[in-house]
XYZ file of C-alpha atoms in Angstrom:
638
model
C 0.000 0.000 0.000
C 1.431 3.402 -0.831
C 2.334 5.921 1.856
C -0.554 8.284 1.136
C -3.143 5.516 1.411
C -1.453 4.381 4.663
C -1.777 7.844 6.171
C -5.390 8.132 5.031
C -6.129 4.740 6.642
C -4.437 5.896 9.891
C -6.620 9.011 9.887
C -9.857 7.102 9.184
C -9.370 4.555 11.947
C -9.543 7.318 14.577
C -13.169 8.040 13.692
C -16.489 6.219 13.582
C -17.745 4.379 11.602
C -14.288 3.509 10.243
C -13.107 2.371 13.681
C -15.455 -0.631 13.189
C -13.454 -1.898 10.178
C -10.378 -4.097 9.920
C -7.038 -2.698 8.760
C -7.437 -4.641 5.494
C -10.853 -3.049 4.858
C -9.539 0.415 5.736
C -6.600 -0.038 3.372
C -8.895 -0.904 0.497
C -11.083 2.147 1.144
C -8.080 4.453 1.614
C -6.559 3.350 -1.704
C -9.687 4.536 -3.522
C -10.187 7.841 -1.763
C -9.794 11.100 -3.693
C -8.097 13.909 -1.771
C -9.625 17.321 -2.488
C -7.894 20.594 -1.617
C -10.630 23.215 -1.332
C -9.881 26.915 -1.329
C -11.766 29.216 1.023
C -15.422 29.732 -0.100
C -15.245 26.889 -2.634
C -18.609 25.094 -3.005
C -18.452 21.288 -3.000
C -22.125 20.783 -3.892
C -25.245 22.924 -3.667
C -28.987 22.534 -3.266
C -30.529 20.714 -6.243
C -27.160 19.558 -7.606
C -27.251 15.948 -8.896
C -25.852 13.544 -6.292
C -22.140 12.687 -6.386
C -20.826 9.125 -6.443
C -19.174 9.599 -3.067
C -19.658 10.971 0.425
C -17.166 13.210 2.226
C -15.015 13.450 5.319
C -13.146 16.532 6.559
C -9.443 15.938 7.026
C -8.685 19.544 7.993
C -10.274 22.966 7.728
C -13.968 23.779 8.041
C -16.934 22.973 5.774
C -20.297 24.639 6.479
C -23.624 23.115 5.434
C -26.423 25.499 4.516
C -30.118 25.071 3.758
C -32.457 27.677 2.354
C -35.244 28.741 4.709
C -37.456 31.770 4.087
C -35.362 32.648 1.020
C -32.258 32.915 3.203
C -29.261 30.655 3.543
C -29.243 29.232 7.059
C -26.239 27.444 8.447
C -27.153 23.911 9.527
C -23.842 22.553 10.631
C -20.145 23.236 10.830
C -18.033 20.248 9.833
C -14.581 20.173 11.415
C -11.831 17.557 11.278
C -13.333 14.058 11.327
C -16.832 15.106 10.262
C -18.685 12.999 7.698
C -21.217 14.713 5.440
C -22.995 14.388 2.100
C -24.456 10.926 2.815
C -27.581 11.510 0.706
C -26.332 9.422 -2.277
C -26.271 6.369 0.034
C -29.950 6.485 0.861
C -31.765 8.732 -1.587
C -32.082 9.160 -5.324
C -33.164 12.825 -5.509
C -30.789 15.804 -5.616
C -28.884 17.414 -2.718
C -31.058 19.250 -0.182
C -28.276 21.498 1.084
C -25.098 23.340 0.110
C -21.602 22.432 1.324
C -19.035 25.231 1.233
C -15.446 25.513 2.542
C -15.206 28.331 5.121
C -11.424 28.125 5.153
C -8.772 26.283 3.180
C -9.746 22.643 3.699
C -8.662 19.139 2.788
C -11.599 16.777 2.226
C -11.662 13.055 1.464
C -14.141 11.930 -1.212
C -15.034 8.320 -0.349
C -16.542 6.422 -3.313
C -19.845 4.823 -2.347
C -19.271 1.841 -4.665
C -16.090 1.009 -2.720
C -17.624 1.599 0.722
C -21.025 -0.100 0.209
C -19.802 -3.759 0.577
C -18.378 -2.968 4.035
C -21.705 -1.468 5.073
C -23.546 -4.594 3.953
C -21.237 -6.807 6.044
C -21.240 -4.655 9.165
C -24.468 -3.877 11.013
C -22.828 -1.299 13.320
C -21.599 0.723 10.339
C -24.999 0.619 8.634
C -26.785 1.639 11.857
C -24.358 4.494 12.289
C -24.899 5.806 8.756
C -28.675 5.440 8.928
C -28.844 7.217 12.255
C -26.518 9.902 10.956
C -28.612 10.452 7.837
C -32.006 10.320 9.516
C -31.261 12.431 12.594
C -32.930 15.809 12.567
C -30.563 18.339 11.030
C -31.189 20.946 13.714
C -30.290 18.835 16.731
C -27.315 16.717 17.601
C -27.494 13.538 19.599
C -25.074 10.949 20.778
C -24.850 7.681 18.931
C -25.752 4.695 21.104
C -23.414 2.125 19.595
C -20.551 4.576 19.037
C -20.475 6.451 22.300
C -17.671 8.837 21.464
C -19.460 10.416 18.535
C -21.688 13.425 18.166
C -24.085 13.129 15.284
C -26.314 15.468 13.353
C -28.217 15.306 10.063
C -25.616 14.646 7.412
C -22.725 15.379 9.703
C -20.786 13.269 12.083
C -18.110 14.887 14.165
C -15.663 13.507 16.648
C -13.197 15.851 18.291
C -10.315 13.400 18.436
C -7.149 14.957 17.103
C -6.018 13.351 13.892
C -2.429 12.499 13.181
C -0.520 14.934 11.019
C -1.462 14.336 7.407
C 1.039 13.733 4.645
C -0.348 15.009 1.364
C 1.404 15.191 -1.934
C 2.046 17.879 -4.489
C 2.449 16.823 -8.114
C 4.510 18.604 -10.779
C 4.122 17.690 -14.441
C 5.259 18.741 -17.915
C 3.319 21.876 -18.831
C 4.993 22.049 -22.250
C 3.842 18.845 -23.957
C 4.148 17.981 -27.645
C 0.760 18.597 -29.263
C 0.148 17.296 -32.817
C -2.852 16.965 -35.131
C -4.374 13.617 -36.085
C -2.920 13.730 -39.616
C 0.702 14.271 -38.470
C 3.096 11.604 -39.817
C 4.498 9.151 -37.263
C 8.129 9.654 -38.450
C 7.898 13.432 -37.805
C 6.310 12.934 -34.382
C 9.025 10.416 -33.435
C 11.698 12.914 -34.458
C 10.044 15.647 -32.377
C 9.930 13.328 -29.348
C 13.612 12.480 -29.786
C 14.630 16.152 -30.083
C 12.675 17.269 -27.008
C 13.568 14.128 -24.989
C 9.849 13.600 -24.283
C 8.225 10.174 -24.397
C 4.683 11.206 -25.359
C 2.669 13.468 -27.652
C -0.979 14.545 -27.392
C -3.078 14.145 -30.520
C -5.636 16.891 -31.080
C -8.650 17.642 -33.205
C -10.014 21.213 -33.157
C -7.579 21.922 -30.282
C -9.229 19.245 -28.116
C -7.291 16.109 -27.012
C -8.472 12.892 -28.703
C -5.545 10.548 -28.088
C -1.990 10.023 -26.919
C 1.070 8.543 -28.610
C 3.797 7.266 -26.312
C 7.220 5.737 -26.669
C 5.548 2.362 -26.035
C 3.182 2.847 -28.995
C 6.173 3.603 -31.203
C 8.070 0.487 -30.142
C 5.102 -1.934 -30.082
C 3.424 -0.758 -33.313
C 6.146 0.775 -35.522
C 9.388 -0.941 -34.470
C 7.699 -4.367 -34.728
C 6.690 -3.616 -38.329
C 2.915 -3.669 -37.745
C 2.733 -0.206 -39.309
C 5.207 1.829 -41.353
C 6.531 5.127 -40.009
C 4.722 6.998 -42.769
C 1.191 6.390 -41.410
C -0.677 9.221 -39.731
C -0.361 9.363 -35.974
C -4.069 8.659 -35.307
C -3.461 5.107 -36.615
C -1.293 4.169 -33.649
C -2.519 6.514 -30.895
C -4.124 5.263 -27.660
C -7.690 6.478 -27.367
C -9.825 7.617 -25.605
C -7.400 9.872 -23.782
C -7.640 9.978 -19.967
C -7.931 13.602 -18.838
C -7.532 15.119 -15.367
C -7.903 18.543 -13.769
C -4.865 20.759 -13.070
C -4.544 20.281 -9.294
C -4.933 16.499 -9.336
C -3.266 14.821 -6.347
C -0.652 12.098 -6.565
C -3.113 9.545 -5.169
C -5.753 10.386 -7.787
C -3.239 10.311 -10.654
C -1.936 6.901 -9.522
C -5.432 5.450 -9.258
C -6.423 6.686 -12.724
C -3.315 5.213 -14.347
C -3.870 1.844 -12.654
C -7.608 1.781 -13.350
C -7.215 2.664 -17.046
C -3.959 0.789 -17.561
C -2.194 3.848 -19.014
C 1.200 5.447 -18.375
C 0.236 9.054 -19.164
C -2.612 11.415 -18.260
C -3.552 14.570 -20.135
C -4.063 17.608 -17.874
C -6.795 19.983 -19.066
C -8.263 23.136 -17.611
C -11.522 21.566 -16.389
C -10.421 17.919 -16.336
C -12.425 16.911 -19.457
C -11.396 16.357 -23.087
C -13.449 19.397 -24.041
C -11.137 22.035 -22.603
C -7.693 23.566 -23.059
C -4.662 21.284 -22.696
C -2.402 22.222 -19.774
C 0.148 19.414 -19.826
C 0.946 15.722 -19.405
C 1.521 13.627 -16.275
C 3.747 10.600 -16.842
C 4.567 7.640 -14.599
C 8.003 9.231 -14.227
C 6.368 12.350 -12.688
C 4.709 10.101 -10.089
C 8.044 8.490 -9.224
C 9.627 11.941 -8.772
C 6.691 13.124 -6.642
C 6.981 10.056 -4.441
C 10.686 10.711 -4.014
C 9.657 14.086 -2.537
C 7.052 12.470 -0.331
C 7.656 13.616 3.271
C 7.742 10.033 4.557
C 10.387 9.099 1.980
C 12.461 12.210 2.778
C 12.466 11.376 6.504
C 13.590 7.776 5.790
C 16.418 9.132 3.618
C 17.455 11.602 6.328
C 17.771 8.751 8.834
C 20.118 6.923 6.430
C 22.215 9.997 5.535
C 25.920 9.845 6.285
C 27.047 13.405 5.491
C 26.077 17.069 5.384
C 26.168 16.799 1.577
C 23.396 14.175 1.561
C 21.350 16.176 4.071
C 21.710 19.284 1.916
C 20.217 17.458 -1.102
C 17.186 16.489 0.977
C 16.825 20.052 2.281
C 16.689 21.273 -1.325
C 13.924 18.772 -2.093
C 12.022 20.046 0.944
C 12.136 23.535 -0.615
C 10.495 22.083 -3.763
C 7.854 20.359 -1.652
C 7.060 23.635 0.161
C 6.874 25.567 -3.106
C 4.587 22.978 -4.750
C 2.351 22.787 -1.701
C 1.919 26.574 -1.583
C 1.278 26.620 -5.323
C -1.449 23.991 -4.843
C -3.061 26.093 -2.096
C -2.541 23.473 0.591
C -3.213 25.151 3.984
C -0.091 26.746 5.438
C -0.641 25.027 8.800
C -0.179 21.632 7.060
C 2.876 22.791 5.153
C 4.373 24.049 8.433
C 3.781 20.679 10.107
C 5.489 18.784 7.329
C 8.409 21.216 6.973
C 9.033 21.140 10.755
C 9.057 17.347 10.867
C 11.663 17.295 8.087
C 13.719 20.171 9.574
C 13.736 18.393 12.945
C 14.753 15.102 11.331
C 17.694 16.890 9.628
C 18.848 18.529 12.901
C 18.464 15.233 14.767
C 20.550 13.441 12.128
C 23.221 16.166 12.316
C 23.477 15.577 16.101
C 23.609 11.788 15.568
C 26.417 12.126 12.998
C 28.390 14.259 15.495
C 27.894 11.588 18.184
C 29.061 8.849 15.755
C 32.210 10.930 15.316
C 32.823 11.905 18.946
C 31.721 8.710 20.703
C 28.872 8.253 23.187
C 27.845 11.254 25.310
C 29.215 11.119 28.876
C 25.820 12.214 30.280
C 22.187 12.457 29.237
C 21.280 15.623 27.398
C 18.608 17.508 25.438
C 19.120 19.461 22.215
C 16.357 22.051 21.926
C 15.532 24.105 18.866
C 14.486 27.624 19.861
C 12.963 30.569 18.013
C 11.154 29.965 14.711
C 12.352 26.345 14.573
C 11.107 25.759 18.107
C 7.749 27.267 17.096
C 7.650 25.043 13.968
C 7.393 28.098 11.750
C 10.539 27.705 9.672
C 9.502 27.315 6.037
C 12.458 29.229 4.661
C 16.154 28.761 5.259
C 16.631 31.118 8.182
C 19.478 30.909 10.705
C 19.768 28.160 13.303
C 18.880 28.749 16.971
C 19.471 26.061 19.593
C 20.408 25.353 23.192
C 22.122 22.331 24.715
C 21.302 21.103 28.230
C 23.135 18.218 29.901
C 22.190 16.527 33.171
C 23.928 17.498 36.397
C 27.176 15.625 37.008
C 29.696 15.460 39.858
C 31.743 18.695 40.202
C 35.033 17.022 39.247
C 33.478 15.713 35.979
C 31.800 18.981 35.030
C 34.651 20.417 32.920
C 35.168 17.243 30.903
C 31.414 16.764 30.298
C 30.915 20.375 29.255
C 33.883 20.080 26.856
C 32.273 17.054 25.174
C 28.957 18.863 24.680
C 30.642 22.010 23.387
C 32.398 19.855 20.785
C 29.058 18.205 19.979
C 27.471 21.655 19.617
C 30.267 22.945 17.351
C 30.286 19.848 15.106
C 26.489 19.892 14.750
C 26.136 23.611 14.026
C 28.886 23.382 11.372
C 27.130 20.408 9.738
C 23.871 22.370 9.712
C 25.660 25.372 8.230
C 26.830 23.146 5.357
C 23.243 21.928 4.901
C 22.170 25.551 4.448
C 21.048 26.755 7.902
C 23.179 29.834 8.571
C 24.861 30.288 11.959
C 22.872 32.556 14.295
C 24.423 36.065 14.124
C 23.606 36.537 17.841
C 25.304 33.267 18.758
C 22.114 31.645 20.115
C 23.421 28.119 19.500
C 24.405 25.029 21.444
C 28.003 25.556 20.283
C 28.250 28.742 22.381
C 29.562 28.336 25.980
C 26.699 30.514 27.221
C 24.030 28.246 25.743
C 25.593 24.849 26.438
C 25.381 24.068 30.154
C 24.020 21.802 32.864
C 20.386 21.616 33.881
C 21.065 23.397 37.178
C 22.855 26.214 35.361
C 19.953 26.520 32.918
C 17.454 26.634 35.777
C 19.492 29.481 37.337
C 19.578 31.216 33.937
C 15.773 31.090 33.510
C 15.273 32.167 37.167
C 17.507 35.204 36.598
C 15.866 36.121 33.292
C 12.369 35.911 34.702
C 12.861 37.412 38.160
C 15.257 40.229 37.249
C 14.479 40.856 33.566
C 16.621 43.483 31.885
C 19.263 43.451 34.636
C 21.708 40.726 33.695
C 24.441 40.826 31.106
C 22.878 38.031 29.039
C 20.119 40.249 27.669
C 16.835 38.327 27.917
C 15.881 37.147 24.447
C 12.292 36.023 24.276
C 13.140 33.289 21.728
C 14.378 31.203 24.674
C 10.717 30.720 25.630
C 9.880 29.011 22.312
C 11.639 25.649 22.422
C 11.083 22.111 21.205
C 13.057 18.947 21.922
C 14.833 17.625 18.823
C 16.872 14.812 20.350
C 17.629 13.664 23.891
C 15.746 13.392 27.178
C 12.140 14.563 27.356
C 12.502 14.886 31.160
C 15.137 17.607 30.720
C 12.812 19.679 28.534
C 9.984 19.115 31.069
C 12.209 20.406 33.877
C 12.786 23.676 31.962
C 9.048 24.000 31.254
C 8.280 23.595 34.975
C 10.750 26.354 35.844
C 9.315 28.710 33.203
C 5.681 28.309 34.248
C 6.495 28.335 37.983
C 8.334 31.639 37.554
C 5.589 33.096 35.361
C 2.921 32.825 38.098
C 1.940 36.364 39.205
C 5.268 37.699 37.955
C 4.265 41.320 37.210
C 7.822 42.443 36.566
C 8.414 39.745 33.944
C 5.123 40.396 32.106
C 5.740 44.128 32.257
C 9.082 43.531 30.538
C 7.689 41.112 27.920
C 4.601 43.263 27.326
C 6.636 46.373 26.661
C 8.994 44.348 24.491
C 6.021 43.187 22.372
C 4.780 46.772 22.013
C 8.191 48.208 21.216
C 8.322 46.781 17.689
C 7.860 49.403 14.992
C 4.341 50.040 13.800
C 3.585 48.598 10.308
C 1.279 51.402 9.113
C 1.375 55.179 9.431
C -1.471 57.252 10.845
C -2.741 57.587 7.254
C -2.715 53.794 6.743
C 0.383 53.866 4.526
C 3.029 51.141 4.842
C 6.028 52.278 6.876
C 9.013 51.260 4.762
C 12.781 51.178 5.193
C 14.337 54.625 4.767
C 17.885 53.680 3.802
C 20.212 50.846 2.858
C 19.790 48.170 0.179
C 16.175 47.600 1.230
C 15.177 51.256 0.955
C 11.387 51.539 0.305
C 10.878 47.823 1.102
C 8.482 46.665 3.854
C 10.075 44.661 6.693
C 7.344 42.040 7.152
C 9.303 40.125 9.803
C 9.991 42.954 12.265
C 6.933 45.114 11.683
C 4.233 42.502 11.122
C 5.137 38.949 12.154
C 7.271 39.535 15.264
C 4.618 41.602 17.111
C 2.170 38.704 16.591
C 4.767 36.108 17.653
C 5.692 38.134 20.773
C 2.061 38.765 21.737
C 1.038 35.122 21.321
C 3.968 34.067 23.532
C 3.157 36.721 26.146
C -0.483 35.593 26.478
C 0.429 31.877 26.302
C 2.815 32.286 29.269
C 0.290 34.313 31.256
C -2.546 31.803 30.652
C -0.382 28.756 31.412
C -0.646 27.292 27.903
C 2.017 24.656 28.430
C 3.405 22.815 25.404
C 1.943 25.083 22.694
C 4.750 26.932 20.939
C 3.324 27.623 17.503
C 1.997 31.191 17.076
C -1.083 30.179 15.064
C -2.002 27.419 17.561
C -1.348 29.729 20.522
C -3.892 32.245 19.170
C -6.398 29.447 18.426
C -6.011 28.127 21.990
C -6.236 31.641 23.490
C -9.610 32.084 21.764
C -10.853 29.100 23.822
C -9.069 30.044 27.068
C -10.132 33.709 27.006
C -13.485 33.596 25.120
C -14.279 37.239 25.891
C -11.585 38.305 23.428
C -11.810 35.291 21.114
C -12.509 37.405 18.038
C -9.242 39.334 18.435
C -7.241 36.120 18.865
C -8.894 34.399 15.875
C -8.290 37.456 13.679
C -4.641 37.412 14.763
C -4.362 33.676 13.958
C -5.662 34.301 10.424
C -3.462 37.405 10.027
C -0.408 35.379 11.059
C -1.088 32.775 8.340
C -1.656 35.445 5.667
C 1.543 37.325 6.594
C 3.564 34.092 6.790
C 2.379 33.141 3.319
C 3.449 36.541 1.914
C 6.861 36.174 3.549
C 7.303 32.592 2.315
C 6.379 33.456 -1.272
C 8.800 36.406 -1.207
C 11.549 34.193 0.208
C 10.983 31.431 -2.363
C 11.002 34.012 -5.162
C 14.301 35.586 -4.072
C 15.858 32.540 -2.426
C 16.290 34.395 0.881
C 14.551 34.743 4.258
C 11.666 36.751 2.738
C 12.049 39.456 5.405
C 11.770 42.439 3.054
C 8.790 42.784 0.723
C 9.111 44.816 -2.461
C 5.767 46.666 -2.443
C 6.403 47.927 -5.999
C 6.105 44.377 -7.323
C 2.843 43.673 -5.494
C -0.570 43.740 -7.134
C -3.176 46.123 -5.753
C -5.210 43.170 -4.422
C -2.197 41.699 -2.598
C -1.360 45.087 -1.078
C -4.923 45.292 0.256
C -4.671 41.730 1.599
C -1.410 42.619 3.317
C -2.900 45.793 4.789
C -5.987 43.908 6.047
C -3.775 41.346 7.762
C -2.208 44.204 9.768
C -5.620 45.415 10.991
C -5.958 43.205 14.128
C -2.715 44.573 15.588
C -4.259 47.747 17.010
C -6.801 45.767 19.049
C -4.109 43.330 20.148
C -1.978 46.240 21.383
C -4.883 47.601 23.441
C -5.519 44.150 24.888
C -1.867 43.867 26.000
C -1.938 47.344 27.578
C -5.138 46.560 29.488
C -4.320 43.038 30.625
C -0.806 43.841 31.793
C -1.614 47.386 32.949
C 1.043 48.889 30.704
C 0.849 52.654 30.459
C 4.239 53.487 29.011
C 7.362 51.771 27.815
C 9.392 50.752 30.831
């Protein structure tokens, strides 16, 4: 079973009714599922649409179901992760009675009814569940008897269990295919294929695709002498041609090739043979895409023996990020995947250093801090880390610290070769200041938090965003305990952090104009990192520490959690969460375009719409500022 189907099966088994099926049954269903990436406000089906051949399940995002009552659209249900909807085709023959629309970027599984029906027939619990789900009154939810953990409503089933992180797959293909007419001569087409090094050509009539000629057709029909090379190409072409839509997923493309026993698919604008040709997907493209599958990359990282090999994988991660953004996959998913791969690379760099230096003389923890620790590093920014080793006897301290400093130096140099620049401020495990014993680290955090601004090691708030990459979980837990113990009622600390969050330069002038750089090579550029993203990062951290949100480092997730913890201000937090994603996407696109950290945005190159989008994303900051001033009683900069 391929990796994508495996991950789909893992996701399904967490939710009813799929938790009633065997792994074998789940695998079969997963292999036939279509993965749909829906943009915000995209309609999946609407009232009176003919029924689809599948029902749906939300993998991530939010789908709303609407009905029309008194000539107005009324929201019936909100379908979150794990919700099943659109079951009408199972039980009814008439058209849809409601509209399903994505309220945010969403990933939805389309589960073919023909594939699922046999499992329903053989499993009474599954059938009962679906019937109850379909028949229940759409306005009220009730708990399923036989599946206690579920909450059910009309065509929606929702369970709040957290799903595992999803691996999804972007697919690149040849957007410059050979296109010939039906009367083209085989010899000429063969020559064209040889010159362009392509192994297929699309045959057209009136600019619409009617067939495909591949290398295989040439060898099995011409080279064997069945036809001469002077016949017209329509004599040997494979027809009908199998067409797909532009943003087809790897899983869908694989299924179509297997089902139709073909090696090439023709990409058209609307997925039919009656629209403009956009390109060709070959089996080779699928192999390449699978090589960039996150699961495959992580396996390769674990086997890597040098910084050179790790660098190659890091470059493929950049392609994966670019493709995923291009395909409009939600940024939160891309972040998850990129962080897993970044962490695997750092972990492998530490392991290679240990293979070189010999076993560590004490237990330790390597923590990524800053953007890596927050799992927000989509671009190649600098590395930030700290190294903590367990307490050892005084006479061994020097020798143990020396080992870990060497480990820190070796690892940071490996990572530099991979492409992660050294931190200009020296916030790395290779620095004596940031490589020390647990007791010394506890003293460091105590000093930072109880006398902020006083000690020589200027408090840098990135030390409060950390994630264990390799080593002892207990060591990280000990630091977390110290941080949250010190945070309790610590007015001085929050006063310092609050003022620090407010001190960042404002992004817009009084007249709502972007405040840009006044000199240097980035003159007239907008510093999206310092003026827009950092104030959100700092504020999310500030509130997370004050509300005891232990273990949530990611800025987007911190705001989402704050909306639940402090419901009175939930709207502000949710607006900030959305703003953070929008701004991050702008920065990432800029960085990918210029192959840098994306910190400075060239406003001249932006479209009017994008400028407006950027400006709107800065809107929640004013309210956030007021909230900080009120909650932490800040009147002026201290």
